[in-house]
XYZ file of C-alpha atoms in Angstrom:
560
model
C -9.255 -39.080 1.669
C -11.779 -37.282 3.870
C -11.691 -40.060 6.475
C -7.916 -39.738 6.570
C -8.261 -36.016 7.244
C -10.588 -36.699 10.141
C -8.181 -39.216 11.712
C -5.215 -36.874 11.350
C -7.081 -34.017 12.980
C -6.862 -35.726 16.356
C -10.517 -34.857 16.985
C -13.190 -37.365 17.945
C -16.342 -37.717 15.859
C -19.341 -37.497 18.169
C -23.085 -37.723 17.581
C -23.725 -34.268 16.197
C -25.707 -33.218 13.145
C -25.252 -30.091 11.041
C -27.802 -30.375 8.263
C -29.554 -33.645 8.896
C -26.825 -35.945 7.499
C -25.432 -38.689 9.742
C -21.976 -37.995 11.121
C -20.673 -41.196 9.594
C -21.087 -39.416 6.252
C -19.585 -36.136 7.442
C -16.360 -34.911 5.801
C -15.192 -33.213 9.020
C -15.030 -34.179 12.715
C -17.607 -33.191 15.268
C -15.836 -30.227 16.908
C -15.457 -28.627 13.484
C -19.161 -29.095 12.791
C -19.996 -27.720 16.206
C -17.916 -24.609 15.528
C -19.756 -24.091 12.233
C -23.111 -24.421 13.980
C -22.278 -22.309 17.031
C -20.325 -19.435 15.549
C -21.745 -18.962 12.059
C -25.180 -17.683 12.968
C -27.590 -14.979 11.960
C -26.455 -12.737 14.794
C -22.813 -13.191 13.823
C -23.641 -12.106 10.271
C -26.278 -9.460 10.759
C -24.448 -7.325 13.324
C -21.352 -6.576 11.188
C -23.528 -5.942 8.139
C -25.686 -3.490 10.072
C -22.613 -1.527 11.101
C -20.621 -1.651 7.868
C -23.642 -0.769 5.698
C -24.978 1.942 7.998
C -25.287 5.600 7.057
C -22.498 6.250 9.557
C -20.022 4.380 7.316
C -21.042 6.505 4.294
C -20.531 3.736 1.745
C -16.916 2.955 2.716
C -15.353 4.907 -0.132
C -11.581 4.341 -0.474
C -9.287 6.611 1.531
C -12.154 8.265 3.411
C -12.669 8.535 7.156
C -15.358 5.861 6.767
C -12.794 3.606 5.086
C -10.492 4.048 8.079
C -13.371 3.278 10.450
C -14.287 0.096 8.588
C -10.680 -1.074 8.598
C -10.252 -0.409 12.301
C -13.483 -2.277 13.025
C -12.311 -5.332 11.084
C -8.865 -5.209 12.670
C -10.159 -5.007 16.215
C -12.603 -7.827 15.626
C -9.723 -10.071 14.542
C -7.608 -8.912 17.480
C -10.414 -9.818 19.853
C -10.600 -13.301 18.393
C -6.932 -13.945 19.144
C -5.536 -13.640 15.631
C -2.050 -12.249 15.051
C -1.160 -9.251 12.946
C -0.648 -10.548 9.403
C 1.950 -8.156 8.034
C 5.568 -7.239 8.645
C 6.629 -5.652 11.919
C 3.411 -6.572 13.705
C 1.155 -4.575 11.383
C -2.533 -5.390 11.064
C -2.897 -3.273 7.953
C -1.020 -3.271 4.661
C -1.110 0.306 3.321
C -1.303 0.951 -0.388
C -1.107 4.259 -2.193
C -3.929 5.011 -4.570
C -4.582 7.874 -6.927
C -8.067 9.367 -7.008
C -9.096 10.937 -10.305
C -12.100 13.183 -10.844
C -12.380 13.832 -14.567
C -14.319 16.823 -15.862
C -15.577 15.351 -19.107
C -17.493 17.582 -21.539
C -21.261 17.484 -21.259
C -21.385 17.015 -25.029
C -18.788 15.006 -26.949
C -18.872 15.842 -30.658
C -17.970 13.502 -33.515
C -17.726 14.547 -37.160
C -18.838 12.072 -39.827
C -19.629 11.976 -43.517
C -23.233 12.984 -42.973
C -22.633 15.607 -40.313
C -21.861 15.765 -36.634
C -23.170 13.697 -33.739
C -23.121 14.790 -30.102
C -23.103 12.295 -27.231
C -24.436 13.487 -23.886
C -22.433 12.714 -20.752
C -24.073 10.032 -18.584
C -27.044 9.592 -20.934
C -25.014 8.452 -23.964
C -21.454 8.037 -22.773
C -19.356 7.716 -19.660
C -15.661 8.460 -19.711
C -12.752 8.472 -17.297
C -9.139 9.395 -17.657
C -6.725 6.598 -18.347
C -3.774 8.776 -17.401
C -2.849 10.254 -14.055
C -2.274 13.794 -15.281
C -4.026 17.084 -14.623
C -5.120 17.520 -18.219
C -5.761 15.159 -21.115
C -6.430 15.936 -24.751
C -6.985 13.957 -27.905
C -6.813 15.939 -31.151
C -8.611 15.002 -34.354
C -8.467 11.240 -33.722
C -9.952 8.732 -36.107
C -12.426 6.138 -34.790
C -11.805 2.520 -35.767
C -14.116 -0.391 -35.045
C -12.012 -3.361 -33.876
C -14.697 -5.940 -33.134
C -14.027 -7.549 -29.770
C -10.553 -6.005 -29.523
C -9.070 -9.418 -28.707
C -5.734 -11.027 -29.460
C -5.861 -14.664 -28.340
C -3.261 -16.843 -30.102
C -4.458 -19.987 -28.347
C -7.853 -19.498 -30.000
C -6.349 -18.343 -33.302
C -8.113 -15.005 -32.908
C -6.697 -11.573 -33.712
C -9.027 -8.634 -34.203
C -6.191 -6.229 -35.065
C -4.489 -8.033 -37.970
C -1.446 -5.790 -37.737
C -3.397 -2.573 -38.358
C -1.701 0.675 -37.374
C -3.883 1.950 -34.567
C -1.570 4.288 -32.648
C -3.281 7.541 -31.745
C -6.730 6.335 -32.785
C -9.869 5.766 -30.712
C -10.913 2.133 -30.827
C -14.578 1.185 -30.701
C -15.046 -2.350 -29.423
C -17.707 -4.800 -28.412
C -18.119 -6.077 -24.893
C -17.737 -9.784 -24.059
C -15.870 -12.344 -26.163
C -17.121 -14.711 -28.911
C -19.916 -16.595 -27.149
C -22.020 -18.239 -29.843
C -19.801 -21.250 -30.539
C -18.137 -23.336 -27.786
C -15.422 -24.375 -30.233
C -14.149 -20.773 -30.522
C -13.503 -19.582 -26.964
C -15.516 -21.004 -24.063
C -18.992 -20.638 -25.466
C -21.282 -18.672 -23.192
C -18.705 -18.676 -20.399
C -17.004 -15.286 -20.423
C -13.230 -15.333 -20.227
C -10.927 -12.505 -19.226
C -10.873 -11.501 -22.895
C -14.466 -10.384 -22.425
C -13.851 -8.108 -19.437
C -13.637 -4.333 -19.721
C -10.249 -4.326 -18.017
C -8.833 -6.479 -20.790
C -10.381 -4.217 -23.445
C -8.615 -1.091 -22.211
C -5.348 -2.989 -21.704
C -5.633 -4.377 -25.220
C -6.215 -0.912 -26.696
C -3.222 0.438 -24.793
C -0.994 -2.283 -26.235
C -1.957 -1.009 -29.704
C -0.894 2.521 -28.771
C -4.475 3.778 -29.053
C -5.365 7.186 -27.699
C -8.654 5.967 -26.331
C -11.202 3.179 -26.332
C -14.999 3.118 -26.344
C -16.734 -0.060 -25.204
C -20.233 -0.562 -26.593
C -22.566 -1.288 -23.697
C -25.528 -3.604 -23.953
C -27.115 -5.224 -20.917
C -26.683 -8.777 -22.297
C -23.034 -8.269 -23.240
C -22.098 -6.544 -19.981
C -24.285 -8.591 -17.648
C -25.673 -5.438 -16.020
C -27.716 -2.380 -17.084
C -26.396 1.037 -18.113
C -27.183 2.455 -14.689
C -24.401 0.286 -13.247
C -21.929 1.904 -15.653
C -23.224 5.298 -14.571
C -22.867 4.589 -10.865
C -19.569 2.702 -11.125
C -17.815 5.126 -13.489
C -19.571 8.406 -12.867
C -17.701 9.575 -9.774
C -14.140 9.628 -8.520
C -12.059 6.767 -9.891
C -9.117 5.158 -8.126
C -6.061 3.342 -9.357
C -2.666 2.255 -8.152
C 0.070 4.785 -9.045
C 1.331 4.566 -12.598
C 4.385 2.365 -13.017
C 5.289 2.940 -16.648
C 2.720 0.569 -18.124
C 0.951 1.389 -21.402
C -2.289 3.299 -20.907
C -4.962 4.844 -23.098
C -5.705 8.501 -22.465
C -9.466 7.973 -22.337
C -11.473 4.978 -21.181
C -15.086 5.298 -22.281
C -18.384 3.465 -22.558
C -21.234 4.279 -24.925
C -24.771 2.958 -25.117
C -25.830 0.841 -28.059
C -28.221 3.561 -29.217
C -25.468 6.186 -29.144
C -23.088 3.897 -31.030
C -25.704 3.265 -33.691
C -25.974 7.014 -34.247
C -22.215 7.336 -34.517
C -21.841 4.549 -37.043
C -24.716 5.859 -39.114
C -23.015 9.261 -39.261
C -19.928 7.519 -40.602
C -21.955 5.727 -43.252
C -22.002 2.291 -41.625
C -24.711 -0.084 -40.515
C -24.273 -1.095 -36.869
C -25.760 -4.566 -37.252
C -23.656 -5.426 -40.285
C -20.456 -4.403 -38.512
C -21.348 -6.473 -35.451
C -22.075 -9.461 -37.691
C -18.746 -9.040 -39.516
C -16.877 -9.030 -36.175
C -18.159 -12.528 -35.384
C -15.481 -14.072 -37.565
C -11.785 -14.905 -37.275
C -11.288 -13.145 -40.572
C -12.530 -9.763 -39.309
C -10.237 -6.773 -39.902
C -10.430 -3.332 -38.247
C -12.844 -0.945 -39.940
C -12.166 2.849 -40.020
C -15.549 4.383 -39.237
C -15.240 7.639 -41.152
C -15.524 9.535 -37.871
C -13.118 11.921 -36.199
C -13.217 13.607 -32.836
C -11.320 15.798 -30.428
C -11.784 15.843 -26.695
C -10.045 17.667 -23.859
C -10.689 17.536 -20.147
C -9.067 18.219 -16.816
C -8.505 15.884 -13.902
C -8.385 16.583 -10.214
C -5.770 14.204 -8.802
C -5.544 13.222 -5.160
C -2.923 10.776 -3.969
C -4.065 9.058 -0.817
C -3.841 5.786 1.022
C -6.072 2.910 1.929
C -5.113 -0.511 3.279
C -5.746 -4.221 3.361
C -6.519 -5.669 6.793
C -5.240 -9.089 7.803
C -5.213 -11.418 10.787
C -3.305 -14.703 10.934
C -4.091 -17.908 12.777
C -0.794 -19.863 12.734
C -1.013 -23.490 11.730
C -0.306 -26.325 14.147
C 1.790 -28.513 11.851
C 5.568 -27.890 11.993
C 5.846 -28.244 8.208
C 2.454 -27.251 6.816
C 2.186 -24.283 9.167
C 4.495 -22.447 6.753
C 1.711 -22.659 4.165
C -1.475 -20.655 4.298
C -5.121 -20.715 3.295
C -6.427 -17.204 2.611
C -10.036 -16.147 3.088
C -10.729 -12.819 1.406
C -13.521 -10.272 1.191
C -13.350 -6.667 0.041
C -14.249 -3.997 2.566
C -14.768 -1.060 0.188
C -17.747 0.260 -1.733
C -18.570 3.433 -3.686
C -18.973 5.914 -0.841
C -21.176 8.939 -1.477
C -22.246 9.557 -5.065
C -25.106 10.490 -7.325
C -28.506 10.344 -5.587
C -31.116 7.771 -6.510
C -34.812 8.503 -7.031
C -35.316 8.768 -3.261
C -32.475 11.241 -2.861
C -30.219 8.730 -1.095
C -26.569 9.440 -1.978
C -24.935 6.770 0.195
C -23.921 3.594 -1.617
C -24.313 1.344 1.404
C -22.913 -1.865 -0.071
C -24.768 -4.210 2.271
C -24.735 -7.325 0.109
C -21.702 -6.050 -1.815
C -19.721 -6.535 0.343
C -20.551 -5.951 3.981
C -22.074 -9.427 3.828
C -18.795 -10.917 2.613
C -16.877 -9.242 5.437
C -19.428 -10.546 7.942
C -19.068 -14.086 6.627
C -15.272 -13.971 6.882
C -15.547 -12.650 10.445
C -17.924 -15.451 11.402
C -15.577 -18.010 9.823
C -12.705 -16.437 11.762
C -14.696 -16.961 14.976
C -15.305 -20.590 14.093
C -11.612 -21.287 13.419
C -10.572 -19.503 16.631
C -12.996 -21.658 18.629
C -11.579 -25.003 17.488
C -9.922 -27.052 20.238
C -6.995 -27.642 17.882
C -5.765 -25.297 15.205
C -5.707 -26.555 11.624
C -2.426 -27.842 10.224
C -1.945 -24.974 7.782
C -2.055 -21.339 8.788
C -5.228 -19.397 7.992
C -5.210 -15.741 6.942
C -8.335 -13.604 7.125
C -7.766 -10.852 4.559
C -10.052 -7.866 4.016
C -8.897 -6.135 0.851
C -9.335 -2.569 -0.332
C -10.444 -1.087 -3.621
C -12.100 -4.116 -5.215
C -14.785 -1.939 -6.750
C -12.096 0.206 -8.380
C -10.374 -2.624 -10.211
C -9.235 -5.200 -7.599
C -6.674 -2.733 -6.268
C -6.148 -4.170 -2.794
C -5.959 -7.801 -3.805
C -3.762 -6.847 -6.751
C -1.419 -5.037 -4.380
C -1.363 -7.993 -1.990
C -0.617 -10.348 -4.880
C 2.372 -8.170 -5.752
C 3.464 -7.833 -2.109
C 2.261 -11.033 -0.428
C 2.910 -11.862 3.214
C 3.475 -15.489 2.132
C 5.337 -16.509 -1.011
C 2.780 -17.434 -3.705
C 4.150 -20.989 -3.701
C 3.222 -21.228 -0.011
C -0.381 -20.064 -0.511
C -2.423 -23.261 -0.660
C -5.665 -21.693 -1.824
C -7.926 -18.676 -1.656
C -11.573 -18.721 -0.629
C -13.088 -15.434 -1.738
C -16.496 -14.221 -0.561
C -18.118 -11.395 -2.491
C -21.750 -11.091 -1.486
C -24.213 -13.300 0.324
C -27.544 -14.998 -0.253
C -30.516 -13.043 1.081
C -33.434 -15.024 -0.354
C -33.307 -18.186 1.770
C -31.802 -21.671 1.806
C -31.189 -23.334 -1.525
C -30.891 -26.880 -2.759
C -27.928 -25.828 -4.875
C -24.798 -23.752 -4.601
C -23.130 -22.137 -7.585
C -19.372 -22.589 -7.873
C -18.045 -19.797 -10.100
C -14.599 -21.425 -10.105
C -15.910 -24.868 -11.071
C -13.828 -26.765 -13.579
C -10.575 -24.934 -12.848
C -8.899 -26.804 -10.004
C -8.907 -29.821 -7.691
C -10.875 -27.709 -5.227
C -14.001 -28.820 -7.083
C -13.807 -32.121 -5.191
C -13.740 -30.354 -1.831
C -16.724 -28.200 -2.776
C -18.758 -31.181 -3.943
C -17.991 -33.192 -0.783
C -19.083 -30.445 1.611
C -22.143 -29.481 -0.424
C -23.216 -33.128 -0.563
C -22.869 -33.302 3.204
C -25.185 -30.309 3.441
C -27.678 -32.077 1.213
C -26.982 -29.734 -1.712
C -25.657 -29.998 -5.218
C -22.854 -27.935 -6.713
C -23.772 -26.211 -9.940
C -21.370 -24.500 -12.336
C -21.617 -20.745 -12.741
C -25.300 -20.134 -13.399
C -24.550 -16.846 -15.154
C -21.435 -17.813 -17.137
C -21.856 -14.970 -19.602
C -21.129 -12.396 -16.916
C -17.527 -13.333 -16.248
C -17.784 -13.317 -12.471
C -14.528 -15.237 -12.054
C -12.581 -12.249 -13.399
C -14.597 -9.631 -11.533
C -13.578 -10.260 -7.943
C -10.469 -10.705 -5.845
C -9.808 -14.390 -6.511
C -8.627 -13.282 -9.966
C -5.689 -11.434 -8.388
C -4.672 -14.621 -6.589
C -5.138 -16.732 -9.706
C -2.702 -14.525 -11.605
C 0.054 -15.512 -9.156
C -0.939 -19.158 -9.412
C -3.220 -19.614 -6.390
C -6.363 -21.736 -6.962
C -9.570 -20.443 -5.432
C -12.993 -21.461 -4.291
C -15.476 -18.783 -5.265
C -19.121 -19.544 -4.640
C -22.234 -17.626 -5.506
C -25.546 -18.270 -3.836
C -27.807 -20.908 -5.337
C -31.022 -20.119 -7.172
C -33.143 -23.207 -6.356
C -34.687 -21.695 -3.241
C -36.386 -24.113 -0.855
C -40.104 -23.436 -0.511
C -40.267 -21.329 -3.659
C -41.422 -22.229 -7.172
C -38.951 -23.095 -9.910
C -37.294 -20.014 -11.361
C -38.110 -17.781 -8.387
C -34.510 -17.566 -7.203
C -33.175 -16.486 -10.583
C -35.956 -13.905 -10.869
C -34.963 -12.463 -7.485
C -31.299 -12.394 -8.469
C -32.042 -10.555 -11.714
C -34.379 -8.118 -9.970
C -31.762 -7.349 -7.317
C -29.075 -6.798 -9.921
C -31.324 -4.482 -11.923
C -32.478 -2.349 -8.990
C -29.852 -2.636 -6.251
C -26.476 -3.715 -7.621
C -24.074 -0.771 -7.152
C -27.002 1.409 -6.124
C -27.784 3.205 -2.828
C -30.636 0.734 -2.320
C -28.187 -2.099 -1.553
C -28.850 -1.915 2.162
C -29.950 -4.155 4.994
C -33.720 -4.380 5.440
C -36.415 -6.644 6.850
C -36.816 -8.611 3.620
C -33.488 -10.396 4.069
C -33.593 -14.110 4.813
C -30.276 -15.099 6.410
C -30.761 -18.868 6.290
C -28.987 -19.274 2.953
C -26.108 -16.998 3.892
C -25.568 -18.973 7.091
C -25.402 -22.265 5.217
C -23.106 -20.826 2.549
C -20.701 -19.430 5.161
C -20.678 -22.798 6.926
C -19.796 -24.428 3.609
C -16.881 -22.011 3.127
C -15.655 -22.741 6.650
C -15.864 -26.530 6.320
C -14.215 -26.490 2.899
C -11.435 -24.296 4.269
C -10.822 -26.648 7.182
C -10.396 -29.541 4.744
C -7.936 -27.534 2.646
C -5.992 -26.538 5.746
C -5.740 -30.183 6.854
C -4.848 -31.868 3.564
C -1.385 -33.366 3.031
C -0.995 -31.690 -0.359
C -1.961 -28.312 -1.737
C -4.720 -27.962 -4.342
C -3.708 -27.836 -7.984
C -5.034 -26.361 -11.205
C -6.501 -28.773 -13.686
C -4.095 -29.591 -16.526
C -4.153 -26.939 -19.197
C -5.871 -24.290 -17.095
C -4.883 -20.722 -17.938
C -3.250 -20.290 -14.502
C -1.443 -23.623 -14.260
C 1.858 -22.194 -15.513
C 1.819 -19.464 -12.857
C 1.362 -22.121 -10.159
C 4.318 -24.107 -11.460
C 6.498 -20.992 -11.398
C 5.393 -20.172 -7.850
C 6.110 -23.677 -6.592
C 9.488 -23.771 -8.318
C 10.428 -20.496 -6.612
C 10.023 -22.108 -3.170
C 11.513 -25.454 -4.130
C 8.203 -27.236 -4.620
C 6.897 -29.196 -7.570
């Protein structure tokens, strides 16, 4: 198939090398390789990162002046490359209204149990945010009920609620989904059922007043400090549209939850063990609480930024491949130990924006445009719950049945070249074959998600596209770093996540090694070119959770 793509491109294969593999084995023609080599370089990546992650951009918080500056920068870069405005009426930006909420939670949240009262300290023991967009919220004398994982999954014959009447109660639930037995859910691979977004949605469907997720580092995939930094400041959401919502969305540490359950007369470990069974039923905890707080609401606007490179094929040009990266981060927040209050977001996700820009340069430099159109999309509000990509998915510039695929880039490798590349989306669609072909050409192997327990597939913008049926390639940097001992790459990843993920210290410095990021961006470009050239669009693997959405999308445009 790859040889057919080369012939149909109309480009001649010459004697060029990209990563030491003979061109006869290359999946793409020489001018495409040359574009990857010439335009995806350290300079092309480092310069945008330096600007977007600078103090001047103040962490790119949504709806701030820095947000506007970042968007204008991305827009003008695409304009300069010859792309067309991607949205209706010649617009480069797709505005979306968002609601900012600053909740004034009590410093001490009191619970009354059989053996007395327990107070949880804000930030140290619990973090809470309003689930409603109103100026004041109150919950009066609500009972706490432990609901295990808080999951209803008919396809896995799992229901943690068992018909219990939970309206008006506060549900205490575990993070993650059942992960100890691959015959139950997906084993150690976290599904959407294990994400915090699902937990709050699930509680709202029960009519609950609030929900408390029990945080542990293994079950969340990140330490408590990430909850503090991610949830401690202003929160953003799309405007309410009549959907069910809990009044309070909260997290509590394991230690705090143990104290609560003990006050209610329960043993934490025994309850957790009981929840690891299909037969589990909700357990009233013998605890009651009241909480009231005010919200400062601010309706504002941010935007997605998009540039389009029209396809060359009269028929396939009506279809599109979308590259995406989120341009937002957390802005200015709580200071770290050094006093730095700017959440720079260099890896997350100035590096993703830089990679998409470099890929845009490479596509623009091709002597012949790809058959399908290519959209470079920089989305807003990813850190606040995939707001920008969710809005685009609901208001797409191409019908979902015309979107061939999404290649999402959220972060970049900073530790050096690797022998492997991790494909977070592996096993879900026919795009696996494309990924394997290009990685093999680079002399690398494709590995499945190397941290499957962390649910990365549902944590970034490709999830918004998947929900409307669009398959995605979503890579994460490899961990088998060339020139380093076995295990070094994973150690660096874990260290970075512990000390820099969603922290002010995520900034560009002299320790970065760009070689891996360059190679990964080249892989994304080459894979995208193959997708844009192929006769048929990618498809979900039979039985995948998003296959039905794809079929509906194709049917809506007369496809199959």
